[in-house]
Amino acid sequence: MSPKPGVLEPLRVRIRRFQFIVGLGFLSLVLGAMLSVSLMARLKGLVGALPAQFLQLVVAVVLQDLWVLGVLPALCYVGARIVPLRPWSTALGSAATGGVFVVALSFVSDGGDVLTQGWGLASVLRLATFAGGILLSAQAIRAGRTAAERGSSAAQVKAVARQSEYDEFLKAAEADGARMEQRDQAAAAAATAPAASPATPEGQDSPPGEAPKTPAA
């Protein structure tokens, strides 16, 4: 006996939501990496010309983490306009997905050194940008849901207005049809009614050429 469809539906919804969150984090990392590489190649001279090394490090970290600071919030906003997403779970899950891929790539390129490195200023800055990206993504999801609800409300108002206009048009068409039907029935009744022959009034002379009819004595 096969299980009822309603029993497995919550599990399917969770699986689809998990897949969407993972795909969101991976897509933001890929798009952010391409954007970061392009900007770092163009702004390399400007970043190197900054007077303080601390500023150079901050700008470099921000450019490297554009996937979580800019791309992920933008994708979360667009996704929230289409799918009802939970702000914090989606933001945390997608950011964690991208972070895992970043650590994996660093481990492949640098080997085990990435695990033995100490906590420096760059690590603290990257952790701060990661937390800021999660916060921005959650806010973007809330803004996207608000915009989606406003759009849905406006669409419902337009649908109600169109429905009322259609009802009025239908009532007017039905009234016109009823009047036309009454006219057709009246015309048909007038055409089928027998024509009444005019009666000769009593005491009036008979028409010329006809002999007066008198009863025999």
XYZ file of N, CA and C in Angstrom:
651
model
N 0.852 -1.193 0.000
C 0.000 0.000 0.000
C 0.883 1.237 0.000
N 0.692 2.103 -0.986
C 1.527 3.290 -1.118
C 1.108 4.331 -0.101
N 2.063 5.100 0.454
C 1.722 6.130 1.444
C 0.926 7.252 0.803
N 0.173 7.937 1.612
C -0.622 9.040 1.111
C 0.279 10.189 0.677
N -0.128 10.928 -0.387
C 0.728 12.023 -0.851
C 0.943 13.103 0.203
N -0.055 13.338 1.078
C 0.082 14.390 2.061
C 1.099 14.095 3.139
N 1.435 12.829 3.343
C 2.380 12.465 4.403
C 3.800 12.898 4.046
N 4.196 12.704 2.798
C 5.555 13.027 2.365
C 5.703 14.450 1.855
N 4.618 15.193 1.744
C 4.706 16.535 1.186
C 5.559 17.471 2.034
N 5.456 17.496 3.372
C 6.362 18.374 4.152
C 7.833 18.045 3.956
N 8.157 16.746 3.839
C 9.555 16.360 3.600
C 10.028 16.843 2.239
N 9.173 16.731 1.243
C 9.549 17.208 -0.092
C 9.749 18.712 -0.099
N 8.914 19.419 0.625
C 9.071 20.876 0.702
C 10.400 21.243 1.348
N 10.784 20.530 2.412
C 12.061 20.809 3.080
C 13.247 20.488 2.166
N 13.129 19.400 1.430
C 14.228 19.038 0.519
C 14.388 20.087 -0.578
N 13.274 20.516 -1.144
C 13.348 21.541 -2.187
C 13.892 22.853 -1.631
N 13.505 23.196 -0.413
C 14.018 24.424 0.199
C 15.518 24.312 0.465
N 15.965 23.129 0.920
C 17.398 22.920 1.144
C 18.175 23.023 -0.166
N 17.652 22.428 -1.220
C 18.312 22.515 -2.516
C 18.373 23.956 -3.006
N 17.320 24.700 -2.781
C 17.300 26.097 -3.212
C 18.330 26.917 -2.439
N 18.450 26.678 -1.143
C 19.419 27.425 -0.327
C 20.845 27.097 -0.751
N 21.132 25.814 -0.968
C 22.472 25.419 -1.408
C 22.790 26.015 -2.771
N 21.833 25.951 -3.688
C 22.053 26.543 -5.008
C 22.239 28.048 -4.943
N 21.533 28.699 -4.029
C 21.678 30.140 -3.864
C 23.085 30.507 -3.393
N 23.598 29.763 -2.415
C 24.942 30.034 -1.929
C 26.007 29.759 -2.978
N 25.862 28.655 -3.714
C 26.855 28.321 -4.733
C 26.826 29.322 -5.884
N 25.631 29.725 -6.311
C 25.530 30.692 -7.407
C 26.093 32.040 -7.010
N 25.828 32.463 -5.771
C 26.374 33.741 -5.318
C 27.897 33.697 -5.245
N 28.457 32.557 -4.851
C 29.914 32.441 -4.799
C 30.526 32.509 -6.191
N 29.915 31.833 -7.160
C 30.459 31.842 -8.522
C 30.382 33.239 -9.132
N 29.196 33.868 -9.032
C 29.050 35.210 -9.592
C 29.922 36.221 -8.855
N 29.994 36.080 -7.530
C 30.839 36.990 -6.758
C 32.307 36.831 -7.062
N 32.753 35.592 -7.307
C 34.162 35.371 -7.647
C 34.514 36.040 -8.975
N 33.628 35.919 -9.962
C 33.889 36.576 -11.245
C 33.913 38.096 -11.088
N 32.983 38.622 -10.296
C 32.953 40.067 -10.079
C 34.183 40.536 -9.311
N 34.603 39.767 -8.310
C 35.769 40.153 -7.518
C 37.042 40.160 -8.344
N 37.209 39.133 -9.170
C 38.407 39.070 -10.011
C 38.448 40.248 -10.974
N 37.297 40.581 -11.560
C 37.267 41.697 -12.505
C 37.573 43.030 -11.816
N 36.992 43.246 -10.641
C 37.230 44.504 -9.939
C 38.649 44.595 -9.395
N 39.179 43.506 -8.887
C 40.540 43.530 -8.354
C 41.561 43.777 -9.457
N 41.295 43.268 -10.660
C 42.220 43.524 -11.765
C 42.198 44.991 -12.181
N 41.014 45.623 -12.086
C 40.908 47.025 -12.490
C 41.347 47.989 -11.393
N 41.137 47.610 -10.145
C 41.434 48.506 -9.027
C 42.739 48.166 -8.310
N 43.557 47.346 -8.920
C 44.801 46.944 -8.264
C 45.703 48.132 -8.004
N 45.811 49.005 -8.977
C 46.666 50.180 -8.798
C 46.122 51.130 -7.743
N 44.808 51.322 -7.718
C 44.216 52.228 -6.734
C 44.335 51.681 -5.318
N 44.160 50.378 -5.185
C 44.287 49.776 -3.855
C 45.726 49.870 -3.355
N 46.680 49.635 -4.250
C 48.076 49.741 -3.851
C 48.512 51.154 -3.538
N 47.792 52.158 -4.046
C 48.148 53.554 -3.811
C 47.564 54.108 -2.519
N 46.798 53.311 -1.799
C 46.238 53.784 -0.534
C 47.349 54.017 0.479
N 47.239 55.068 1.301
C 48.361 55.426 2.187
C 48.610 54.424 3.300
N 47.558 53.852 3.862
C 47.717 52.960 5.017
C 47.546 51.509 4.585
N 48.342 50.648 5.171
C 48.240 49.228 4.864
C 46.922 48.634 5.382
N 46.416 49.204 6.466
C 45.148 48.737 7.009
C 44.006 48.976 6.004
N 44.007 50.134 5.358
C 42.991 50.429 4.350
C 43.110 49.493 3.154
N 44.356 49.211 2.755
C 44.551 48.277 1.654
C 43.988 46.893 1.992
N 44.216 46.472 3.235
C 43.719 45.166 3.654
C 42.197 45.143 3.707
N 41.594 46.225 4.198
C 40.124 46.284 4.281
C 39.505 46.235 2.888
N 40.044 47.028 1.963
C 39.504 47.048 0.598
C 39.689 45.695 -0.081
N 40.847 45.065 0.135
C 41.097 43.763 -0.468
C 40.128 42.708 0.067
N 39.861 42.723 1.363
C 38.930 41.749 1.954
C 37.514 41.978 1.438
N 37.126 43.249 1.337
C 35.783 43.557 0.838
C 35.636 43.104 -0.612
N 36.653 43.329 -1.420
C 36.590 42.888 -2.812
C 36.560 41.370 -2.924
N 37.284 40.687 -2.062
C 37.275 39.227 -2.100
C 35.953 38.633 -1.630
N 35.282 39.333 -0.717
C 34.035 38.811 -0.145
C 32.802 39.503 -0.719
N 32.906 39.952 -1.950
C 31.731 40.567 -2.577
C 30.595 39.573 -2.770
N 30.926 38.297 -2.826
C 29.874 37.299 -3.037
C 28.899 37.265 -1.865
N 29.376 37.524 -0.653
C 28.508 37.487 0.528
C 28.007 38.877 0.917
N 28.737 39.917 0.522
C 28.329 41.278 0.870
C 27.379 41.896 -0.150
N 27.488 41.511 -1.414
C 26.660 42.136 -2.442
C 25.832 41.172 -3.264
N 26.469 40.104 -3.749
C 25.773 39.193 -4.655
C 24.717 38.368 -3.918
N 25.065 37.832 -2.765
C 24.111 37.006 -2.017
C 22.889 37.798 -1.560
N 23.009 39.004 -1.005
C 21.798 39.770 -0.681
C 20.930 40.070 -1.894
N 21.559 40.361 -3.036
C 20.774 40.634 -4.241
C 19.996 39.398 -4.689
N 20.655 38.234 -4.676
C 19.963 37.001 -5.056
C 18.875 36.637 -4.050
N 19.123 36.895 -2.777
C 18.099 36.628 -1.764
C 16.877 37.504 -1.969
N 17.098 38.751 -2.337
C 15.969 39.644 -2.582
C 15.140 39.157 -3.770
N 15.822 38.791 -4.849
C 15.107 38.298 -6.029
C 14.382 36.997 -5.719
N 15.049 36.091 -4.990
C 14.403 34.824 -4.646
C 13.203 35.009 -3.738
N 13.278 35.970 -2.804
C 12.150 36.217 -1.904
C 10.968 36.813 -2.633
N 11.192 37.479 -3.765
C 10.078 37.993 -4.557
C 9.301 36.872 -5.231
N 9.952 35.707 -5.380
C 9.319 34.594 -6.096
C 8.868 33.503 -5.140
N 9.733 33.153 -4.183
C 9.480 32.038 -3.264
C 9.428 32.579 -1.838
N 8.471 32.116 -1.020
C 8.454 32.560 0.384
C 9.605 31.946 1.168
N 10.631 32.738 1.439
C 11.827 32.260 2.117
C 11.833 32.740 3.570
N 12.479 31.954 4.409
C 12.686 32.356 5.799
C 13.978 33.174 5.876
N 13.922 34.340 6.502
C 15.085 35.241 6.437
C 16.372 34.649 7.001
N 16.359 34.240 8.272
C 17.606 33.844 8.916
C 18.087 32.479 8.473
N 17.185 31.521 8.327
C 17.622 30.188 7.901
C 18.172 30.212 6.483
N 17.534 30.987 5.605
C 18.029 31.081 4.229
C 19.362 31.813 4.168
N 19.469 32.915 4.904
C 20.719 33.685 4.895
C 21.870 32.875 5.475
N 21.637 32.227 6.612
C 22.689 31.416 7.224
C 23.064 30.225 6.356
N 22.062 29.539 5.820
C 22.345 28.345 5.016
C 23.094 28.667 3.739
N 22.662 29.699 3.022
C 23.336 30.045 1.767
C 24.742 30.589 2.020
N 24.905 31.406 3.075
C 26.249 31.908 3.392
C 27.172 30.780 3.838
N 26.636 29.841 4.624
C 27.452 28.698 5.043
C 27.853 27.833 3.857
N 26.937 27.687 2.885
C 27.277 26.917 1.682
C 28.433 27.557 0.931
N 28.347 28.877 0.714
C 29.451 29.562 0.051
C 30.735 29.516 0.849
N 30.626 29.655 2.191
C 31.824 29.586 3.020
C 32.501 28.234 2.973
N 31.710 27.171 2.928
C 32.285 25.821 2.829
C 33.034 25.657 1.513
N 32.470 26.179 0.433
C 33.160 26.086 -0.856
C 34.446 26.900 -0.848
N 34.439 28.059 -0.187
C 35.654 28.875 -0.105
C 36.741 28.142 0.669
N 36.368 27.544 1.808
C 37.341 26.792 2.604
C 37.865 25.587 1.822
N 36.964 24.932 1.090
C 37.394 23.767 0.302
C 38.375 24.167 -0.791
N 38.094 25.284 -1.461
C 39.021 25.752 -2.491
C 40.359 26.165 -1.885
N 40.308 26.801 -0.735
C 41.571 27.184 -0.071
C 42.360 25.963 0.360
N 41.654 24.939 0.822
C 42.338 23.716 1.240
C 42.978 23.010 0.044
N 42.280 23.042 -1.100
C 42.849 22.404 -2.302
C 44.067 23.166 -2.793
N 43.994 24.503 -2.755
C 45.097 25.299 -3.294
C 46.279 25.414 -2.323
N 45.990 25.551 -1.008
C 47.051 25.755 -0.021
C 47.376 24.514 0.801
N 46.592 23.491 0.664
C 46.839 22.279 1.436
C 46.412 22.456 2.888
N 47.096 21.801 3.804
C 46.748 21.860 5.219
C 47.160 23.139 5.902
N 47.843 24.050 5.194
C 48.264 25.295 5.829
C 47.089 26.170 6.221
N 45.957 26.024 5.500
C 44.810 26.853 5.807
C 44.222 26.522 7.174
N 44.460 25.297 7.645
C 43.937 24.892 8.946
C 44.871 25.247 10.088
N 46.151 25.467 9.790
C 47.133 25.754 10.845
C 47.460 27.232 10.980
N 46.917 28.061 10.084
C 47.202 29.491 10.157
C 46.504 30.098 11.370
N 47.153 31.052 12.001
C 46.567 31.724 13.156
C 45.551 32.773 12.747
N 44.897 33.292 13.763
C 43.903 34.327 13.538
C 44.596 35.677 13.456
N 44.667 36.217 12.239
C 45.242 37.534 12.054
C 44.151 38.568 11.788
N 44.582 39.768 11.410
C 43.639 40.841 11.124
C 42.784 40.520 9.904
N 43.379 39.871 8.915
C 42.618 39.512 7.716
C 41.512 38.512 8.048
N 41.816 37.541 8.917
C 40.805 36.565 9.308
C 39.649 37.225 10.065
N 39.972 38.178 10.925
C 38.929 38.885 11.665
C 38.066 39.709 10.717
N 38.697 40.363 9.761
C 37.944 41.157 8.798
C 37.042 40.284 7.928
N 37.551 39.130 7.533
C 36.737 38.231 6.714
C 35.567 37.676 7.510
N 35.784 37.401 8.790
C 34.687 36.951 9.635
C 33.642 38.054 9.799
N 34.099 39.300 9.911
C 33.164 40.424 10.034
C 32.361 40.614 8.754
N 33.020 40.499 7.609
C 32.292 40.617 6.345
C 31.307 39.472 6.168
N 31.668 38.287 6.640
C 30.764 37.130 6.555
C 29.498 37.381 7.385
N 29.683 37.866 8.603
C 28.524 38.169 9.453
C 27.694 39.314 8.869
N 28.370 40.326 8.327
C 27.631 41.418 7.693
C 26.849 40.961 6.481
N 27.414 40.035 5.699
C 26.691 39.502 4.547
C 25.444 38.732 4.960
N 25.532 37.979 6.064
C 24.350 37.255 6.564
C 23.264 38.232 6.977
N 23.661 39.294 7.675
C 22.686 40.300 8.105
C 22.036 40.992 6.905
N 22.842 41.358 5.921
C 22.300 42.005 4.725
C 21.377 41.070 3.954
N 21.714 39.795 3.897
C 20.880 38.829 3.187
C 19.525 38.647 3.874
N 19.528 38.592 5.201
C 18.262 38.473 5.927
C 17.379 39.696 5.707
N 17.988 40.885 5.746
C 17.222 42.099 5.491
C 16.700 42.131 4.053
N 17.495 41.633 3.112
C 17.053 41.601 1.714
C 15.869 40.656 1.531
N 15.878 39.537 2.242
C 14.753 38.602 2.150
C 13.481 39.238 2.701
N 13.591 39.941 3.806
C 12.420 40.616 4.362
C 11.895 41.682 3.406
N 12.811 42.446 2.813
C 12.380 43.464 1.862
C 11.731 42.838 0.632
N 12.276 41.712 0.180
C 11.688 41.027 -0.967
C 10.299 40.489 -0.671
N 10.102 39.925 0.527
C 8.783 39.417 0.904
C 7.769 40.553 1.021
N 8.199 41.693 1.567
C 7.304 42.847 1.673
C 6.891 43.342 0.290
N 7.858 43.433 -0.616
C 7.535 43.868 -1.977
C 6.623 42.864 -2.676
N 6.844 41.569 -2.439
C 5.990 40.552 -3.060
C 4.560 40.627 -2.529
N 4.408 40.867 -1.225
C 3.072 40.987 -0.652
C 2.351 42.223 -1.171
N 3.079 43.320 -1.330
C 2.465 44.518 -1.901
C 2.020 44.272 -3.333
N 2.853 43.610 -4.108
C 2.471 43.298 -5.479
C 1.279 42.372 -5.548
N 1.224 41.393 -4.635
C 0.084 40.485 -4.599
C -1.200 41.208 -4.218
N -1.117 42.127 -3.259
C -2.299 42.902 -2.862
C -2.789 43.774 -4.010
N -1.858 44.412 -4.705
C -2.250 45.246 -5.846
C -2.884 44.405 -6.949
N -2.340 43.208 -7.174
C -2.918 42.326 -8.195
C -4.323 41.868 -7.802
N -4.537 41.599 -6.515
C -5.861 41.203 -6.054
C -6.869 42.336 -6.217
N -6.450 43.565 -5.911
C -7.352 44.713 -6.086
C -7.723 44.879 -7.553
N -6.756 44.748 -8.444
C -7.042 44.852 -9.870
C -7.962 43.729 -10.326
N -7.747 42.529 -9.802
C -8.600 41.408 -10.186
C -10.041 41.621 -9.732
N -10.212 42.154 -8.510
C -11.568 42.429 -8.015
C -12.244 43.503 -8.858
N -11.485 44.553 -9.220
C -12.052 45.616 -10.054
C -12.462 45.085 -11.422
N -11.617 44.246 -12.009
C -11.962 43.673 -13.312
C -13.166 42.743 -13.212
N -13.256 41.999 -12.117
C -14.396 41.102 -11.938
C -15.699 41.886 -11.803
N -15.651 43.011 -11.060
C -16.852 43.832 -10.921
C -17.262 44.448 -12.259
N -16.261 44.895 -13.039
C -16.578 45.423 -14.364
C -17.186 44.342 -15.258
N -16.662 43.145 -15.172
C -17.198 42.049 -15.980
C -18.621 41.710 -15.553
N -18.897 41.742 -14.234
C -20.250 41.457 -13.753
C -21.239 42.509 -14.243
N -20.839 43.781 -14.193
C -21.715 44.837 -14.681
C -21.974 44.684 -16.183
N -20.939 44.366 -16.939
C -21.118 44.160 -18.379
C -22.036 42.974 -18.652
N -21.900 41.906 -17.850
C -22.740 40.736 -18.038
C -24.202 41.043 -17.718
N -24.432 41.818 -16.637
C -25.796 42.196 -16.294
C -26.417 43.058 -17.387
N -25.635 44.007 -17.918
C -26.155 44.855 -18.995
C -26.465 44.030 -20.236
N -25.601 43.062 -20.558
C -25.849 42.212 -21.720
C -27.094 41.344 -21.518
N -27.281 40.831 -20.310
C -28.476 40.036 -20.027
C -29.739 40.881 -20.119
N -29.683 42.128 -19.629
C -30.850 43.010 -19.727
C -31.182 43.325 -21.186
N -30.155 43.613 -21.997
C -30.394 43.861 -23.421
C -30.975 42.635 -24.102
N -30.483 41.469 -23.754
C -31.020 40.246 -24.346
C -32.470 40.009 -23.951
N -32.805 40.314 -22.681
C -34.198 40.147 -22.243
C -35.121 41.113 -22.983
N -34.704 42.366 -23.166
C -35.527 43.332 -23.897
C -35.709 42.907 -25.354
N -34.668 42.438 -25.991
C -34.789 41.983 -27.375
C -35.716 40.780 -27.489
N -35.631 39.881 -26.502
C -36.511 38.723 -26.521
C -37.970 39.132 -26.360
N -38.259 40.111 -25.488
C -39.621 40.608 -25.321
C -40.136 41.257 -26.604
N -39.256 42.001 -27.287
C -39.669 42.614 -28.555
C -39.989 41.542 -29.597
N -39.159 40.521 -29.675
C -39.414 39.458 -30.647
C -40.720 38.726 -30.339
N -40.986 38.479 -29.069
C -42.231 37.813 -28.704
C -43.446 38.680 -29.034
N -43.331 40.003 -28.781
C -44.450 40.888 -29.102
C -44.685 40.946 -30.604
N -43.603 41.008 -31.382
C -43.760 41.045 -32.834
C -44.366 39.745 -33.358
N -43.948 38.616 -32.801
C -44.502 37.327 -33.238
C -45.973 37.206 -32.872
N -46.362 37.701 -31.707
C -47.774 37.649 -31.307
C -48.626 38.525 -32.192
N -48.104 39.704 -32.569
C -48.864 40.588 -33.454
C -49.006 40.003 -34.852
N -48.009 39.257 -35.316
C -48.080 38.685 -36.664
C -49.020 37.493 -36.732
N -49.154 36.742 -35.681
C -49.997 35.537 -35.698
C -51.427 35.788 -35.248
N -51.761 36.990 -34.762
C -53.135 37.272 -34.307
C -54.073 37.348 -35.511
N -55.324 36.708 -35.508
C -56.265 36.755 -36.658
C -56.827 38.151 -36.834
N -56.960 38.563 -38.103
C -57.508 39.885 -38.411
C -59.019 39.855 -38.260
N -59.589 40.757 -37.505
C -61.043 40.807 -37.267
C -61.726 41.555 -38.403
N -62.837 40.936 -39.021
C -63.576 41.563 -40.126
C -64.525 42.607 -39.572
N -64.632 43.757 -40.221
C -65.498 44.815 -39.703
C -66.966 44.430 -39.840
N -67.780 44.599 -38.845
C -69.217 44.269 -38.865
C -70.021 45.458 -39.347
N -71.138 45.165 -40.076
C -72.003 46.232 -40.600
C -72.927 46.692 -39.510
N -72.952 47.965 -39.197
C -73.806 48.421 -38.116
C -75.279 48.281 -38.479
N -76.117 48.106 -37.456
C -77.552 47.918 -37.652
C -78.192 49.225 -38.137
N -79.102 49.141 -39.154
C -79.771 50.322 -39.701
C -79.031 50.951 -40.832
N -77.844 50.477 -41.156
C -77.064 51.053 -42.259
C -77.489 50.410 -43.556
N -77.607 51.195 -44.599
C -78.018 50.677 -45.899
C -76.998 49.700 -46.415
N -77.493 48.756 -47.137
C -76.610 47.778 -47.746
C -75.846 48.430 -48.851
N -74.744 47.896 -49.175
C -73.936 48.473 -50.250
C -74.712 48.477 -51.552
N -74.462 49.413 -52.449
C -75.192 49.467 -53.744
C -74.949 48.223 -54.544
N -75.977 47.832 -55.285
C -75.880 46.630 -56.131
C -76.315 45.401 -55.425
N -76.622 45.494 -54.179
C -77.081 44.313 -53.432
C -78.518 44.542 -53.015
N -79.312 43.568 -53.179
C -80.719 43.663 -52.797
C -80.855 43.518 -51.316
N -81.739 44.330 -50.782
C -81.901 44.209 -49.338
C -82.549 42.885 -48.996
N -81.979 42.301 -48.001
C -82.467 40.991 -47.595
C -83.526 41.210 -46.520
N -84.789 40.818 -46.931
C -85.910 40.906 -45.983
C -86.410 39.537 -45.726
N -86.729 39.259 -44.576
C -87.214 37.916 -44.293
C -88.595 37.706 -44.910
N -88.822 36.569 -45.404
C -90.126 36.228 -46.041
C -91.212 36.231 -44.974
N -92.416 36.773 -45.436
C -93.529 36.811 -44.501
C -94.054 35.432 -44.240
